[in-house]
Coordinates of C-alpha atoms in Angstrom, one line a residue:
Chain A
X1 CA 0.0 0.0 0.0
X2 CA 1.9 3.0 -1.3
X3 CA -0.6 5.7 -0.3
X4 CA -0.3 8.9 -2.4
X5 CA 2.5 8.9 -4.9
X6 CA 3.6 12.1 -6.6
X7 CA 6.1 12.4 -9.4
X8 CA 8.4 14.1 -10.1
X9 CA 9.9 15.2 -6.8
X10 CA 11.8 18.0 -8.3
X11 CA 11.4 19.9 -11.6
X12 CA 12.9 23.0 -13.2
X13 CA 11.1 24.6 -16.1
X14 CA 11.6 27.6 -18.3
X15 CA 8.8 30.2 -18.6
X16 CA 6.3 29.0 -21.2
X17 CA 7.1 25.3 -21.0
X18 CA 4.3 22.9 -20.1
X19 CA 4.4 19.9 -17.8
X20 CA 2.3 17.5 -15.8
X21 CA 2.6 16.6 -12.2
X22 CA 1.4 13.1 -11.6
X23 CA -0.5 11.9 -8.6
X24 CA -1.7 8.4 -7.9
X25 CA -3.4 6.8 -4.9
X26 CA -4.1 3.1 -4.2
X27 CA -6.6 3.5 -1.4
X28 CA -9.7 3.8 -3.5
X29 CA -10.3 7.3 -2.2
X30 CA -13.1 9.2 -4.0
X31 CA -11.7 12.7 -3.2
X32 CA -8.4 14.0 -4.6
X33 CA -7.0 17.5 -4.5
X34 CA -4.0 19.6 -5.4
X35 CA -2.5 22.3 -3.2
X36 CA 0.4 24.6 -3.6
X37 CA 2.5 25.6 -0.5
X38 CA 4.2 29.0 -0.5
X39 CA 6.0 30.7 2.4
X40 CA 3.6 32.8 4.5
X41 CA 0.6 31.6 2.6
X42 CA 0.1 28.1 3.8
X43 CA -1.5 25.6 1.5
X44 CA -3.9 26.9 -1.1
X45 CA -6.3 24.7 -3.0
X46 CA -5.8 24.6 -6.7
X47 CA -8.3 22.0 -8.0
X48 CA -10.2 19.1 -6.5
X49 CA -12.2 16.1 -7.5
X50 CA -14.9 14.2 -5.7
X51 CA -14.8 11.2 -8.1
X52 CA -13.9 10.0 -11.5
X53 CA -15.1 12.4 -14.2
X54 CA -15.8 15.2 -11.7
X55 CA -13.4 18.1 -11.1
X56 CA -13.9 21.6 -9.6
X57 CA -11.8 24.7 -9.0
X58 CA -10.3 25.7 -5.7
X59 CA -8.9 29.1 -4.6
X60 CA -6.1 29.5 -7.1
X61 CA -7.0 27.5 -10.3
X62 CA -5.7 29.9 -12.9
X63 CA -2.8 28.5 -15.0
X64 CA -3.6 24.9 -14.0
X65 CA -5.7 22.1 -15.6
X66 CA -6.8 18.8 -14.1
X67 CA -8.7 15.7 -15.2
X68 CA -9.9 12.6 -13.4
X69 CA -10.4 9.7 -15.8
X70 CA -9.8 7.1 -13.1
X71 CA -10.3 6.8 -9.3
X72 CA -6.6 6.4 -8.9
X73 CA -5.0 9.2 -10.9
X74 CA -5.4 13.0 -10.7
X75 CA -2.7 14.7 -12.8
X76 CA -2.1 18.5 -12.6
X77 CA -1.1 20.2 -15.9
X78 CA 0.7 23.5 -16.3
X79 CA 0.1 24.6 -19.9
X80 CA 2.4 27.5 -20.0
X81 CA 4.6 27.8 -16.8
X82 CA 5.2 31.2 -15.2
X83 CA 7.7 32.1 -12.5
X84 CA 4.7 32.8 -10.2
X85 CA 4.0 29.0 -10.3
X86 CA 7.3 28.3 -8.5
X87 CA 6.1 26.4 -5.5
X88 CA 5.8 23.1 -3.7
X89 CA 2.8 21.1 -4.9
X90 CA 1.0 18.6 -2.8
X91 CA -1.6 16.0 -3.8
X92 CA -3.9 14.7 -1.2
X93 CA -6.8 12.2 -1.1
X94 CA -9.5 11.1 1.3
X95 CA -12.6 9.0 1.4
X96 CA -16.1 10.2 2.2
X97 CA -17.5 7.7 4.7
X98 CA -16.6 5.9 7.9
X99 CA -14.4 6.7 10.8
X100 CA -11.7 8.3 8.7
X101 CA -13.9 10.3 6.4
X102 CA -12.5 13.5 5.1
X103 CA -9.1 13.0 6.6
X104 CA -6.5 13.9 3.9
X105 CA -3.6 11.6 3.1
X106 CA -0.8 13.7 1.5
X107 CA 1.8 12.9 -1.0
X108 CA 5.5 13.8 -0.4
X109 CA 5.3 16.9 -2.5
X110 CA 6.8 18.1 -5.8
X111 CA 9.1 21.1 -5.8
X112 CA 8.7 23.1 -9.0
X113 CA 11.0 26.0 -10.1
X114 CA 10.1 28.1 -13.1
X115 CA 12.9 30.2 -14.4
Chain B
X1 CA -15.5 34.9 2.4
X2 CA -14.8 31.6 4.0
X3 CA -11.3 31.6 5.4
X4 CA -9.0 30.2 8.1
X5 CA -6.7 32.6 10.0
X6 CA -3.7 31.6 12.0
X7 CA -2.4 34.9 13.4
X8 CA 1.0 33.6 14.5
X9 CA 3.5 32.7 11.8
X10 CA 6.1 31.8 14.4
X11 CA 5.8 30.6 18.0
X12 CA 8.6 29.7 20.3
X13 CA 8.3 28.2 23.8
X14 CA 10.5 26.4 26.2
X15 CA 10.2 22.7 26.9
X16 CA 7.6 22.0 29.6
X17 CA 5.8 25.3 29.0
X18 CA 2.2 25.4 27.8
X19 CA 1.5 26.1 24.2
X20 CA -1.5 27.4 22.3
X21 CA -1.7 27.8 18.6
X22 CA -4.5 30.0 17.5
X23 CA -7.0 29.3 14.7
X24 CA -10.0 31.4 13.8
X25 CA -12.3 30.7 11.0
X26 CA -15.1 32.4 9.1
X27 CA -17.7 30.2 7.5
X28 CA -21.5 30.5 7.0
X29 CA -22.2 26.8 7.1
X30 CA -21.5 24.0 9.6
X31 CA -17.7 23.7 9.9
X32 CA -15.6 20.7 10.1
X33 CA -12.2 21.6 11.5
X34 CA -8.8 19.9 11.6
X35 CA -5.3 20.4 12.7
X36 CA -2.6 19.0 10.4
X37 CA 1.1 18.9 11.3
X38 CA 4.3 18.7 9.2
X39 CA 7.4 17.5 11.0
X40 CA 10.8 18.1 9.5
X41 CA 11.3 15.8 6.5
X42 CA 7.9 14.1 6.9
X43 CA 4.6 14.4 5.1
X44 CA 1.8 16.5 6.2
X45 CA -0.4 14.4 8.5
X46 CA -3.6 14.7 10.5
X47 CA -3.1 15.7 14.2
X48 CA -6.7 15.9 15.2
X49 CA -10.2 16.8 14.2
X50 CA -12.9 18.5 16.2
X51 CA -15.5 15.8 15.7
X52 CA -13.3 13.2 17.3
X53 CA -12.9 15.2 20.5
X54 CA -9.7 13.3 21.4
X55 CA -6.3 14.1 22.6
X56 CA -3.4 13.3 20.3
X57 CA 0.2 13.5 21.5
X58 CA -1.1 15.5 24.4
X59 CA -2.7 18.1 22.1
X60 CA -6.4 19.1 22.3
X61 CA -8.6 21.5 20.4
X62 CA -12.1 22.6 21.2
X63 CA -14.4 24.1 18.6
X64 CA -15.9 27.4 19.9
X65 CA -18.6 28.4 17.5
X66 CA -19.3 31.6 19.4
X67 CA -15.8 32.8 19.0
X68 CA -15.3 30.9 15.7
X69 CA -12.1 29.5 17.0
X70 CA -10.4 26.1 17.1
X71 CA -7.2 26.7 19.1
X72 CA -4.7 23.9 19.6
X73 CA -3.4 23.5 23.1
X74 CA -0.9 21.4 25.0
X75 CA -0.1 21.8 28.7
X76 CA 3.6 20.8 28.5
X77 CA 5.4 21.2 25.2
X78 CA 8.1 18.8 24.2
X79 CA 11.0 19.3 21.8
X80 CA 9.6 16.7 19.4
X81 CA 6.5 19.0 19.0
X82 CA 8.6 21.4 16.9
X83 CA 6.9 21.4 13.6
X84 CA 4.7 23.4 11.2
X85 CA 1.0 23.3 12.2
X86 CA -1.9 24.0 9.9
X87 CA -5.5 24.6 10.8
X88 CA -8.0 23.5 8.1
X89 CA -11.7 23.9 7.4
X90 CA -13.7 21.5 5.4
X91 CA -16.6 23.2 3.6
X92 CA -19.8 21.5 2.8
X93 CA -18.9 21.2 -0.9
X94 CA -15.9 19.0 0.0
X95 CA -13.0 21.3 -0.5
X96 CA -10.6 21.8 2.4
X97 CA -9.1 25.3 3.1
X98 CA -5.9 25.7 5.1
X99 CA -4.5 28.6 7.2
X100 CA -1.1 30.0 6.6
X101 CA 0.4 27.8 9.2
X102 CA 2.3 28.4 12.5
X103 CA 5.9 27.2 12.9
X104 CA 6.3 26.0 16.5
X105 CA 9.8 25.7 18.0
X106 CA 10.2 24.1 21.4
X107 CA 13.5 25.1 23.0
X108 CA 15.3 22.8 25.4

């Protein structure tokens, strides 16, 4: 049971390049989400999904796309990277029922630098 | 706007002293509140949640709807409590919003 797996751990991009941050979970969680962590600003929600085929915007969705074609995977796409997207990105998942409902399980994080 | 406020970015106490990390929220619905912790070189993880009403690692937090607060308390801080602490609010539509975090340092 790997939990939440994020790849890559580190990435450097040039302004304007595109890339995808991968997130996979093996816990059959319905809910998945992406956050960015910036100093002094905590974690800010980018996008989230309550199940396969369903996604919604969080606090800071601009510049990011997501899709949820399977329960396990929730990739985050940067279509044209900007220096303001330099951050540490966290994927998190949870399930909706039972004793541990709504408790987020986090990935290890992906550190992205945009030059 | 629904938001979570942690007024202290940094908090430093001596070992054995009481510690309180403040969290205030604004939300028009019925809130579900959590404290998450990130120890050095570890993943973010749940510390406790208000509906459980339990003490974890000596920490407790009580939801005060009148003051819209969910402060985290521990009577005797330990060095291993040094970490980044985040208060979080789950809204009815399933998204989770976090505060800016408080870095707690417990000095020997």
